[in-house]
Short mmCIF file of C-alpha atoms in Angstrom, two decimals:
data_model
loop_
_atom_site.label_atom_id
_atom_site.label_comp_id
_atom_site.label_asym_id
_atom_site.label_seq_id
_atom_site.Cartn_x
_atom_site.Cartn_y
_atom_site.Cartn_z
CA UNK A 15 -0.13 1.40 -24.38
CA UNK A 16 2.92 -0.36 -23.50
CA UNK A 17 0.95 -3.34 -22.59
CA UNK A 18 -0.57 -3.06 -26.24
CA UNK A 19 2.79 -2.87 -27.95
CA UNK A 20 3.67 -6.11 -26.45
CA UNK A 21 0.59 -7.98 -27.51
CA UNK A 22 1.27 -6.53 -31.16
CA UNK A 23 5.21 -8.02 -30.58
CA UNK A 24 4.58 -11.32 -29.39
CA UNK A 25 1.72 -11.41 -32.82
CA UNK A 26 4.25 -10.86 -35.02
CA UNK A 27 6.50 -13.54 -33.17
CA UNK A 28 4.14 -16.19 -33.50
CA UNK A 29 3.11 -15.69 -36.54
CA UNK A 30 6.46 -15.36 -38.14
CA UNK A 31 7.77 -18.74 -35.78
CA UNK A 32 4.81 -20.45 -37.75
CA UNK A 33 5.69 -19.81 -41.37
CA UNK A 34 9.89 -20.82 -39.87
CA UNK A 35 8.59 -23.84 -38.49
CA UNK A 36 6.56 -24.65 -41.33
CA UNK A 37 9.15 -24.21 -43.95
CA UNK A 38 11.87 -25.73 -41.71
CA UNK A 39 9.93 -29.08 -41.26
CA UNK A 40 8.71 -28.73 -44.79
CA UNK A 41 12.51 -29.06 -46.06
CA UNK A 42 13.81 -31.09 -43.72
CA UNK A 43 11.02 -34.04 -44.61
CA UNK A 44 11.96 -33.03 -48.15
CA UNK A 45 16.11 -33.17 -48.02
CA UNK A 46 15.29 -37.13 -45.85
CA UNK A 47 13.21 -37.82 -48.77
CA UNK A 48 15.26 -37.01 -51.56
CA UNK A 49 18.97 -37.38 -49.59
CA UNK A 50 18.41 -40.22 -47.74
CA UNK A 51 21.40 -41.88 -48.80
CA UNK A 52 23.42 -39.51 -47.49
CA UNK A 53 22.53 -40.40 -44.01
CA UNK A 54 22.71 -43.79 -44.79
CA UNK A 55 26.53 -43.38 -45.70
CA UNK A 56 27.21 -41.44 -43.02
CA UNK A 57 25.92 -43.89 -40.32
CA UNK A 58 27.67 -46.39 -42.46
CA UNK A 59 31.37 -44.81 -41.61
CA UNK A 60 30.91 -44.91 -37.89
CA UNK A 61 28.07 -41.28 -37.79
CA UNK A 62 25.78 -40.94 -34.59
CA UNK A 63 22.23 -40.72 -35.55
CA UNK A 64 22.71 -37.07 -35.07
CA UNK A 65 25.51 -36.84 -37.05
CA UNK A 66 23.75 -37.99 -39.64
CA UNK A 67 20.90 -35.70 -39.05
CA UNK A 68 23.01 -32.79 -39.03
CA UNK A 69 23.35 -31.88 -42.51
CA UNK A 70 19.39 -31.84 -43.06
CA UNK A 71 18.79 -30.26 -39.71
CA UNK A 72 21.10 -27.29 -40.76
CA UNK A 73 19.77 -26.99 -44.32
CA UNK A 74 16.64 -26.67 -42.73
CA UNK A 75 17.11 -23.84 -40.17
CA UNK A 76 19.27 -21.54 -43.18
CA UNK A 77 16.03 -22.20 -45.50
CA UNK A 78 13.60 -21.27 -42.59
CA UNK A 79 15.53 -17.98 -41.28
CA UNK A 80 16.43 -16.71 -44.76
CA UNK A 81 12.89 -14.73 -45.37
CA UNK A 82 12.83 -12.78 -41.96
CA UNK A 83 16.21 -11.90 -43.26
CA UNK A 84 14.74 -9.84 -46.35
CA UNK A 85 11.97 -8.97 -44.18
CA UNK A 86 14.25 -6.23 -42.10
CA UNK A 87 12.11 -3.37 -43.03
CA UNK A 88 9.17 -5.25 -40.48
CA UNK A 89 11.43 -5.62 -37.52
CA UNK A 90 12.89 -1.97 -37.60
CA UNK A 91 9.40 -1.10 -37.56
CA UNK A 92 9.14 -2.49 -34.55
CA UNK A 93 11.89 -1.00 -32.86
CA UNK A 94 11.22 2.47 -33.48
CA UNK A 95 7.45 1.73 -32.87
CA UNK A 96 8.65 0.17 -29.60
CA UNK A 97 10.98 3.38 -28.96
CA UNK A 98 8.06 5.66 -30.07
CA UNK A 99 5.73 4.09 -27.18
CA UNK A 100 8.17 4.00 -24.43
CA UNK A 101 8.64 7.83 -25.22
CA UNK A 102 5.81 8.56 -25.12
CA UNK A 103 4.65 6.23 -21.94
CA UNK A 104 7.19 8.25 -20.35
CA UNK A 105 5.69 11.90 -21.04
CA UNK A 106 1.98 11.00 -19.91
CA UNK A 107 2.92 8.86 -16.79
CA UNK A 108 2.43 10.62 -13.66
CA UNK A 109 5.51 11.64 -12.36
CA UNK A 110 6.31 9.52 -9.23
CA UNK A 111 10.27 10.18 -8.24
CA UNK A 112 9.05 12.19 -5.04
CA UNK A 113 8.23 10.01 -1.77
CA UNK A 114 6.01 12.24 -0.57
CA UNK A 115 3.65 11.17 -3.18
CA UNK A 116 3.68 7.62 -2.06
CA UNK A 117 0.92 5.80 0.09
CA UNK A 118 3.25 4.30 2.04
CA UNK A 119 3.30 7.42 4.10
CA UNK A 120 1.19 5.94 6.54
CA UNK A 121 3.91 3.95 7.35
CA UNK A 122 4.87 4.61 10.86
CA UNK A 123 7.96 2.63 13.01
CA UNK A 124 6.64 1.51 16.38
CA UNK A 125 9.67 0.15 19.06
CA UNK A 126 7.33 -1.81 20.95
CA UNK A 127 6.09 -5.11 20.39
CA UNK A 128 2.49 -5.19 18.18
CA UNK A 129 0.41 -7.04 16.15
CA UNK A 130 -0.03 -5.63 12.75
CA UNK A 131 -3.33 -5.29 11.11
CA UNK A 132 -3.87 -3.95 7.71
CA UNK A 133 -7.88 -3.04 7.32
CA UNK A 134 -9.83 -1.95 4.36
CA UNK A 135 -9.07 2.13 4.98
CA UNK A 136 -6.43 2.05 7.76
CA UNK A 137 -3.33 0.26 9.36
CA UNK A 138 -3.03 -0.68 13.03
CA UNK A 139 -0.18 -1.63 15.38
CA UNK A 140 -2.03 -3.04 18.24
CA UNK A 141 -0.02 -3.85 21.25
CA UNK A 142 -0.99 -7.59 22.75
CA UNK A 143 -0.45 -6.77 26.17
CA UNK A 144 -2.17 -3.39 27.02
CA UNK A 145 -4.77 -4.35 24.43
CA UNK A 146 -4.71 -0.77 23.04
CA UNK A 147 -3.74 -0.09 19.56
CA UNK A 148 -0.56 2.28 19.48
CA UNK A 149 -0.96 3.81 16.45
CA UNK A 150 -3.37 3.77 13.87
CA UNK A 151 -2.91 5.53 10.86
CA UNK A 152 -4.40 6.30 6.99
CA UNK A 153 -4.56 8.88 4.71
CA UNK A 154 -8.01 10.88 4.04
CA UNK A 155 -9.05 12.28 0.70
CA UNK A 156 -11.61 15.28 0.42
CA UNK A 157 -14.00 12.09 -0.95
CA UNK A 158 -13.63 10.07 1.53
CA UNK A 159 -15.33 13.05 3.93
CA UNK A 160 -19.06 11.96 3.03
CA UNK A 161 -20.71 9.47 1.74
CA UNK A 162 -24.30 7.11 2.95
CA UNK A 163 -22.46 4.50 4.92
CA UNK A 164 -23.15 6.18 8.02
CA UNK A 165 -22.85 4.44 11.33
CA UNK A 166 -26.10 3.34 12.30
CA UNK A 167 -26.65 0.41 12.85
CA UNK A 168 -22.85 -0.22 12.96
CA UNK A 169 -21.93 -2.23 16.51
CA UNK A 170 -18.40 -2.44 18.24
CA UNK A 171 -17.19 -5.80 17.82
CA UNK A 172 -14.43 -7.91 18.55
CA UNK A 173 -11.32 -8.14 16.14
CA UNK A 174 -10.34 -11.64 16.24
CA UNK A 175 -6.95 -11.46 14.22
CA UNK A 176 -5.31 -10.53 17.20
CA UNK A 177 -2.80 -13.26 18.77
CA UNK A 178 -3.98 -13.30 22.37
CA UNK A 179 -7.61 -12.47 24.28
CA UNK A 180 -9.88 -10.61 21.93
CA UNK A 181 -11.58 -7.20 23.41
CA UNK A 182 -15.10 -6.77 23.37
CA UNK A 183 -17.21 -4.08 23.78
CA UNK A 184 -18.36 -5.45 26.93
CA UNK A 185 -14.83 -4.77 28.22
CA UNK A 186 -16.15 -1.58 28.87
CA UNK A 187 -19.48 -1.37 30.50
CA UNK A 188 -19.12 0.63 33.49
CA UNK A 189 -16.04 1.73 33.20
CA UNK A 190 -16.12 5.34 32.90
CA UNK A 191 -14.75 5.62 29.58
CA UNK A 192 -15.66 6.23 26.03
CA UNK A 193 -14.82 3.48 23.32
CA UNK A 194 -12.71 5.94 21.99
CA UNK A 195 -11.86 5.73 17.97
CA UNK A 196 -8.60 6.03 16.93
CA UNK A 197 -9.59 5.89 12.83
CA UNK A 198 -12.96 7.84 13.48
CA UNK A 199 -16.31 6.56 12.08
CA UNK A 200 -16.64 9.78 10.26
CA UNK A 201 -13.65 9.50 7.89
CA UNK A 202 -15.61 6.14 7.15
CA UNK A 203 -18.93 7.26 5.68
CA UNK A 204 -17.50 6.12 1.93
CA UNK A 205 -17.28 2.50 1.73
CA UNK A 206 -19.23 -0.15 3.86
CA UNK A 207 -16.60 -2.24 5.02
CA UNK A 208 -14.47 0.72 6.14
CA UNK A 209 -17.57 2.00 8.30
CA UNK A 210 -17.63 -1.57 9.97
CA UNK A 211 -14.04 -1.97 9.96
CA UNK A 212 -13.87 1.19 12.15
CA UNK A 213 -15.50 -0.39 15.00
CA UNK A 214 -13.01 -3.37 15.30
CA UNK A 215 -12.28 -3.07 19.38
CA UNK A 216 -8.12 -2.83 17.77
CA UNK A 217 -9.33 0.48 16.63
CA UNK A 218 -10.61 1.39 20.20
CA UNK A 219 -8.84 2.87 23.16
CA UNK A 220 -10.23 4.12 26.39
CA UNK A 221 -11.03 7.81 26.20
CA UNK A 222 -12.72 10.10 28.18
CA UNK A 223 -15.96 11.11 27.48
CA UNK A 224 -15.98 14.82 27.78
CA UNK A 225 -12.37 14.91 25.53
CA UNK A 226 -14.06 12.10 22.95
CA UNK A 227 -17.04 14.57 22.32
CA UNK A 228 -15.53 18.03 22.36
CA UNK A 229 -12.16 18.83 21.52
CA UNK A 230 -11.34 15.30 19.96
CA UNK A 231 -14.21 15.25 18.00
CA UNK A 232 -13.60 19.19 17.19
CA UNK A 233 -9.99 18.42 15.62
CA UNK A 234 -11.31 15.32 13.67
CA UNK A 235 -13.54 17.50 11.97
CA UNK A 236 -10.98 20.09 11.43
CA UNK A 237 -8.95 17.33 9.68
CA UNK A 238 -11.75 16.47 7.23
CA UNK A 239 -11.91 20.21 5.89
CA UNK A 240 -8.65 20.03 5.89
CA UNK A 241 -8.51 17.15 3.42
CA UNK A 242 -11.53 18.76 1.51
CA UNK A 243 -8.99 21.84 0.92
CA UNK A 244 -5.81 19.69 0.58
CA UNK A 245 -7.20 16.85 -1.73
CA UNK A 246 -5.65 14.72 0.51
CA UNK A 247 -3.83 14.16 4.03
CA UNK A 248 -1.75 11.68 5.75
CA UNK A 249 -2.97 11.05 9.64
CA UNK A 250 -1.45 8.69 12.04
CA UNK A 251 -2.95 8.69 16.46
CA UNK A 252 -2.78 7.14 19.13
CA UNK A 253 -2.56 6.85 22.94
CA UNK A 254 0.22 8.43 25.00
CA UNK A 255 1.89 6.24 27.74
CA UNK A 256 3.87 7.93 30.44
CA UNK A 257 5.86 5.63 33.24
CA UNK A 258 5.52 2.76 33.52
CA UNK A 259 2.11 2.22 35.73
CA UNK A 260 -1.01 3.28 34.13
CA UNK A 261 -5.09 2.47 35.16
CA UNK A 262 -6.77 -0.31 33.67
CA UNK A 263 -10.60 -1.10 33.09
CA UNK A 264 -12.30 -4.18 32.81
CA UNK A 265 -13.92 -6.49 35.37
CA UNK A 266 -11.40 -9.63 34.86
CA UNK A 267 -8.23 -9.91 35.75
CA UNK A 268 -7.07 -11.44 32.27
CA UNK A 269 -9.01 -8.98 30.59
CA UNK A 270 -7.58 -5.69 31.63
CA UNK A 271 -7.28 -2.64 28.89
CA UNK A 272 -4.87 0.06 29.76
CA UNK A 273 -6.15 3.31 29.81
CA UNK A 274 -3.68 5.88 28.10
CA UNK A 275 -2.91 9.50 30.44
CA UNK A 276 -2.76 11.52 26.74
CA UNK A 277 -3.76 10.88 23.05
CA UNK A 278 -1.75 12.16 19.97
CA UNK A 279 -2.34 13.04 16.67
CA UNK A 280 -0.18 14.20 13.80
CA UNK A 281 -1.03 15.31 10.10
CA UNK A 282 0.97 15.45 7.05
CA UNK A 283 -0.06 17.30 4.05
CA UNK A 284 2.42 16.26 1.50
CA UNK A 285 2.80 18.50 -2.02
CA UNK A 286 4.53 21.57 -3.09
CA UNK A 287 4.26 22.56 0.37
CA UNK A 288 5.02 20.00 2.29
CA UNK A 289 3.87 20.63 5.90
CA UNK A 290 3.04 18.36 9.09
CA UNK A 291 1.33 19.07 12.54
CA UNK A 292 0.85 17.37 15.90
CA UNK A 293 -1.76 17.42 18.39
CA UNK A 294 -1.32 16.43 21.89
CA UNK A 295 -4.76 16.20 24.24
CA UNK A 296 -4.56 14.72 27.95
CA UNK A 297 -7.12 12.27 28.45
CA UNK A 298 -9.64 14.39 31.28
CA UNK A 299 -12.42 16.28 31.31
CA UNK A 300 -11.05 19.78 31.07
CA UNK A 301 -11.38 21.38 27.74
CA UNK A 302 -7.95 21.67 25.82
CA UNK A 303 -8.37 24.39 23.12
CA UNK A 304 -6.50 23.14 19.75
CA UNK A 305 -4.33 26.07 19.82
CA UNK A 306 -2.48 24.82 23.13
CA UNK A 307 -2.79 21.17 22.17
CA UNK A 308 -0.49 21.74 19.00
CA UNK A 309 3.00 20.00 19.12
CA UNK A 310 5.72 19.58 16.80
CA UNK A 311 6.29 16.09 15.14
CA UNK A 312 9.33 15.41 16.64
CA UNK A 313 8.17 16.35 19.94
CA UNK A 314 5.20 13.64 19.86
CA UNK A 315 7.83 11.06 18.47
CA UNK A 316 9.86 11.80 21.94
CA UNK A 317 6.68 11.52 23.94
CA UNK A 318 5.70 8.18 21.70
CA UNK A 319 9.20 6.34 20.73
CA UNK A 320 7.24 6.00 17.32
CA UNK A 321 8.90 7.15 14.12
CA UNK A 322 6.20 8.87 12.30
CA UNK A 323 6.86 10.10 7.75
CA UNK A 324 10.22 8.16 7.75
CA UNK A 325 9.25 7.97 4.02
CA UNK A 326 10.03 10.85 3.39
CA UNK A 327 13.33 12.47 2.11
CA UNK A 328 15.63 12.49 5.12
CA UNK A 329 15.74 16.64 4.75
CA UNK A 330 12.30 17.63 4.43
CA UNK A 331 11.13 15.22 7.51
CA UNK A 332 13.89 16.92 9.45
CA UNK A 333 11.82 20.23 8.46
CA UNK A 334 8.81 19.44 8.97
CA UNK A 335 9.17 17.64 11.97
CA UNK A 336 10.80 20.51 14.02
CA UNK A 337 8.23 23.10 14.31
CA UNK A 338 3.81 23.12 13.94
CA UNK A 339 2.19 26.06 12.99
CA UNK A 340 -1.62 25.90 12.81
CA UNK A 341 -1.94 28.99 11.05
CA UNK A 342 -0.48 27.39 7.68
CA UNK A 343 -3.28 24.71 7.56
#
């Protein structure tokens, strides 16, 4: 409407600045015509050419302005009209002064040194030199939790907007390990190039197969009801480092992938209720019920270094972060 309102302004502009310049010129090349003596005795007694101009030039803009003059009716018009729409812009425009309604809430702040890829449905921080990603994070709707872009037929492939050595999905033959998603092909299923995007090796880490089929896969289906009843959630995971020595796969030397001990996961649900959880699963073989896995925010920030829903007002991330209860979700 607003956009509207302008259009209808800048009409009325140009079409009134034609009729001024068209009577302006029209007595200007009249007054030269019929006055041009004038000029001529004023350049005569020492008058620029502008000087001598000046009395036509000024005749000309008092005879062009003095209709829009009479014409004030039109331009209050306008103003209220313009009032009117702003008004009522203002009512119908969804209200937007609370951060937690912002996308930007998969913004996460990551002390280490990344790489920072923005994809089609998520956002990655991919560290260089353990060629894992840190922390991947997006926000799932209860639409994005189906659709026919399922992930046959999909391959693993190697993300070439990284700086240094590029993983591939041979990287991983024999190693033991699942190519683990962080961003999970299942929260893809509603738009092609977020279904291949998903298998970009930045979006991998190496995970455990038993943990990558069971309970992983178990709370990555418990977030996608969870967005079905919530409309819509905010999820951030990643690997969890601890010391400084960890294992590495991969055949060559120069092409080494760290392999993380844990994995987190945290989930914001951002509304009336505002509410966040974290997950923390160690990356074996020994089944981790959900219950036991569940951590508070700020407790998987301590374990991470990585500032997860700064967006958020400074005293409702302070709440949220400090306790997890899975029984509100």
């Amino acid at each position: 409407m607003i956009n509207a309102y302008i259009l209808l302004v800048l009409a009325v502009v140009v079409w009134k600045g034609y009729y001024v310049w068209k009577r302006g010129t029209k007595t200007y090349r009249r007054d030269r015509q019929e006055h041009d003596s004038l000029r001529e005795y004023l350049l005569g007694n020492g008058a620029t050419r502008f000087e001598s101009l000046r009395p036509f030039l000024s005749h000309a803009l008092v005879r062009a302005f003095k209709p829009l003059r009479a014409q004030w009716r039109l331009w209050l018009i306008l103003v209220v009209l313009g009032l009117l729409v702003m008004l009522f812009s203002s009512a119908v425009a969804p209200q937007t002064t609370s951060k937690s309604q912002q996308p930007n809430l998969t913004d996460v702040r990551v002390k280490q040194e990344t790489t920072y890829l923005r994809r089609y449905a998520y956002r990655c921080w991919y560290s260089e030199s353990l060629r894992i990603p840190l922390a991947v994070s997006w926000y799932l709707t209860g639409d994005h939790v189906s659709g026919s872009f399922k992930r046959k037929g999909v391959s693993f492939h190697a993300d070439y907007d990284v700086k240094g050595l590029a993983v591939t999905t041979q990287d991983y033959m024999q190693s033991g390990y699942d190519r683990g998603h962080m961003c999970p092909s299942g929260d893809n299923k509603w738009h092609q190039l977020a279904q291949e995007q998903s298998f970009l090796m930045t979006n991998i880490c190496p995970q455990n197969h038993n943990l990558n089929t069971n309970d992983w896969n178990e709370l990555e289906q418990r977030c996608r009801s969870w967005a079905k009843k919530y409309g819509r959630i905010y999820i951030v995971c990643g690997p969890v480092l601890r010391g400084d020595k960890h294992k590495t796969i991969g055949r060559q030397r120069n092409r080494r992938i760290t392999v993380p001990e844990a994995f987190y996961k945290v989930v914001l649900r951002a509304g009336k209720d505002t509410t966040a959880i974290g997950f923390l699963y160690e990356n074996t073989g020994e089944r981790q019920s959900m219950r036991q896995a569940v951590r508070t925010v700020d407790e998987i920030e301590r374990l991470t270094g990585i500032d997860f829903f700064y967006q958020l007002p400074a005293s409702v991330e302070r709440r949220i972060e400090r306790s997890a209860n899975l029984d509100k979700w």
